[in-house]
Coordinates of C-alpha atoms in Angstrom, one line a residue:
M1 CA -10.5 -63.4 -14.1
A2 CA -6.8 -61.8 -14.2
K3 CA -4.6 -63.4 -11.6
P4 CA -5.0 -61.2 -8.4
N5 CA -1.9 -59.8 -6.7
A6 CA -0.5 -60.6 -3.4
L7 CA -2.2 -57.9 -1.3
Q8 CA -5.7 -59.1 -3.0
E9 CA -4.9 -62.7 -2.0
Q10 CA -4.0 -61.8 1.7
L11 CA -7.0 -59.3 1.9
L12 CA -9.3 -62.3 0.6
K13 CA -7.9 -64.8 2.9
A14 CA -8.3 -62.3 6.0
G15 CA -12.1 -62.1 4.7
L16 CA -11.6 -58.3 4.5
A17 CA -12.6 -58.3 0.8
K18 CA -14.8 -60.4 -1.3
K19 CA -14.0 -62.4 -4.4
A20 CA -16.2 -59.9 -6.7
Q21 CA -14.4 -57.0 -5.4
A22 CA -11.1 -58.9 -6.2
S23 CA -11.8 -59.8 -9.6
A24 CA -13.6 -56.3 -10.5
A25 CA -10.3 -54.3 -9.3
A26 CA -8.3 -56.9 -11.4
R27 CA -10.5 -56.3 -14.5
E28 CA -9.9 -52.4 -14.0
Q29 CA -6.1 -52.9 -13.8
A30 CA -6.2 -55.0 -16.9
K31 CA -8.3 -52.5 -18.9
A32 CA -5.7 -49.5 -17.6
R33 CA -2.9 -51.6 -18.6
Q34 CA -4.3 -52.0 -22.1
G35 CA -5.5 -48.6 -22.2
K36 CA -9.2 -49.1 -22.5
A37 CA -10.1 -47.7 -19.2
P38 CA -10.5 -43.8 -18.9
D39 CA -7.1 -42.7 -17.2
A40 CA -7.9 -41.3 -13.7
S41 CA -4.2 -40.1 -13.4
A42 CA -4.8 -37.2 -15.9
E43 CA -7.6 -35.8 -13.9
I44 CA -5.4 -36.0 -10.7
Q45 CA -2.4 -34.5 -12.6
R46 CA -4.8 -31.6 -13.8
E47 CA -6.1 -31.0 -10.8
A48 CA -2.2 -30.8 -9.4
E49 CA -1.3 -28.4 -11.5
R50 CA -4.5 -26.2 -10.8
V51 CA -3.4 -26.4 -7.4
R52 CA 0.1 -25.7 -8.2
L53 CA -0.9 -22.7 -10.3
E54 CA -3.0 -21.1 -7.6
K55 CA -0.3 -21.7 -5.3
V56 CA 2.2 -19.8 -7.7
E57 CA -0.2 -17.0 -8.2
R58 CA -0.8 -16.5 -4.4
D59 CA 3.3 -16.6 -3.8
R60 CA 3.1 -14.1 -6.7
A61 CA 0.6 -11.6 -5.0
I62 CA 2.4 -12.2 -1.4
A63 CA 5.7 -11.3 -3.0
A64 CA 3.8 -8.0 -4.6
E65 CA 2.4 -6.8 -1.5
R66 CA 6.1 -7.7 0.2
N67 CA 7.8 -5.5 -2.2
A68 CA 5.3 -2.8 -2.1
Q69 CA 5.6 -2.4 1.5
L70 CA 9.6 -2.4 1.5
R71 CA 9.4 0.5 -1.2
A72 CA 7.0 2.2 1.0
T73 CA 9.6 1.9 4.0
E74 CA 12.4 2.8 1.9
G75 CA 10.5 6.0 1.0
R76 CA 9.6 7.1 4.4
A77 CA 13.5 6.3 5.2
Q78 CA 14.4 8.4 2.3
A79 CA 12.4 11.3 2.9
R80 CA 13.4 11.5 6.6
Q81 CA 17.0 11.7 5.3
I82 CA 16.3 14.6 2.9
V83 CA 14.3 16.4 6.0
Q84 CA 17.2 16.0 8.0
A85 CA 19.4 17.1 5.1
H86 CA 17.7 20.2 4.1
A87 CA 15.5 21.5 7.3
V88 CA 15.7 25.4 7.5
P89 CA 16.6 26.5 11.0
H90 CA 13.4 28.5 12.5
A91 CA 13.7 30.3 15.3
G92 CA 11.6 33.5 16.2
E93 CA 9.3 34.9 18.7
S94 CA 6.3 34.9 16.4
E95 CA 4.0 31.8 16.3
Y96 CA 2.7 30.3 13.5
R97 CA -0.2 28.3 13.8
F98 CA -1.5 25.3 11.5
T99 CA -3.3 22.2 11.4
H100 CA -1.8 18.8 10.7
G101 CA -4.5 16.3 11.0
E102 CA -7.2 17.1 13.2
V103 CA -5.1 18.9 15.8
I104 CA -3.7 22.6 15.8
R105 CA -0.1 23.2 15.6
T106 CA 2.2 26.0 16.6
L107 CA 5.9 26.8 15.3
L108 CA 8.2 29.8 16.3
I109 CA 9.1 31.6 13.2
D110 CA 10.3 35.3 12.3
A111 CA 8.9 37.6 9.7
K112 CA 11.4 36.4 6.9
L113 CA 10.1 32.8 7.3
R114 CA 6.4 33.6 7.6
K115 CA 6.6 35.3 4.5
A116 CA 8.4 32.6 2.7
L117 CA 6.0 30.0 4.2
S118 CA 2.8 32.1 2.9
A119 CA 4.7 32.4 -0.6
G120 CA 5.1 28.7 -0.8
A121 CA 8.8 28.8 -0.9
L122 CA 8.9 26.9 2.4
V123 CA 7.0 23.9 3.2
I124 CA 6.3 22.6 6.8
V125 CA 6.6 18.7 6.9
A126 CA 6.7 16.2 10.0
A127 CA 10.1 15.3 11.6
G128 CA 10.0 12.9 14.1
E129 CA 8.1 14.4 17.3
G130 CA 8.4 17.7 15.7
Y131 CA 8.1 19.9 12.4
A132 CA 10.6 21.3 10.2
L133 CA 10.7 23.9 7.5
L134 CA 12.1 22.9 4.0
P135 CA 12.9 24.6 0.7
R136 CA 10.2 23.8 -2.0
A137 CA 12.6 21.5 -4.1
A138 CA 13.4 19.4 -1.0
A139 CA 9.9 19.3 -0.4
E140 CA 8.9 18.0 -3.7
K141 CA 11.5 15.0 -3.1
V142 CA 9.9 14.2 0.1
R143 CA 6.2 14.4 -1.5
E144 CA 7.4 11.4 -3.9
R145 CA 8.7 9.7 -1.1
A146 CA 6.0 10.1 1.6
P147 CA 3.3 12.5 0.7
E148 CA 1.9 11.9 4.4
L149 CA 4.6 13.8 6.0
I150 CA 3.7 17.1 4.2
A151 CA 1.7 19.4 6.7
V152 CA 1.3 22.5 5.3
D153 CA 2.3 23.5 1.6
H154 CA 0.8 27.0 0.4
G155 CA 2.3 27.1 -3.0
Q156 CA 0.9 23.6 -4.1
A157 CA -0.6 23.6 -7.5
G158 CA -4.4 23.2 -7.6
E159 CA -4.9 23.9 -3.8
S160 CA -7.2 27.2 -3.2
T161 CA -6.3 29.2 -0.3
V162 CA -9.4 30.9 -0.4
A163 CA -12.4 29.3 1.0
S164 CA -15.5 29.1 -1.2
T165 CA -18.9 30.2 0.0
G166 CA -20.7 28.0 -2.5
N167 CA -21.9 30.9 -4.4
A168 CA -20.4 31.9 -7.3
E169 CA -21.4 35.9 -7.6
D170 CA -20.6 36.4 -3.8
D171 CA -17.2 34.5 -4.8
A172 CA -16.5 36.9 -7.6
Y173 CA -17.6 40.1 -5.3
Y174 CA -15.3 39.2 -2.6
A175 CA -12.5 38.4 -4.8
Q176 CA -11.7 42.2 -5.2
F177 CA -11.0 42.5 -1.8
Q178 CA -7.0 41.8 -0.6
I179 CA -6.7 39.5 3.0
P180 CA -3.7 40.7 4.5
D181 CA -0.9 38.1 4.8
D182 CA 0.3 39.1 8.1
L183 CA -3.0 38.8 10.1
L184 CA -2.0 37.6 13.5
W185 CA -5.0 36.0 15.4

């Protein structure tokens, strides 16, 4: 039997360990020194490396999410600056009603602005507590940065302003009739 170390001797004297346990521990230590016993430290190192890799991946995901939130916040701030810089002043006695979300909103405009809105040259965007009119070029910059700010865009490609009845024959028949653009309710 290998010579027990000082701690093992103290445990034996205190009666906390048996002589058989001490000799088994000493044999394992001797085998570990000679390289015959399976190396438990390699398994511990593999587990530590796995935990480290999981932590790195988790940190990377958190950093990516944080960066995405920062980019979104920057985009919204840039969009607000564009709205402030390029807003077309609107005033008039004619009410222009539109829906934004689930709510019907009203904007006072004149006939010239109404025509530009219906042609798609102007776009209505949410600006703080109210709404602003933007030229198409500025509205496209806002759409790139914060698409949720766009309230009304009649000139957007792919957006159909004509409601479909679901029947192709009816749609083709009614397509021949013009709907006046200045129809006020």
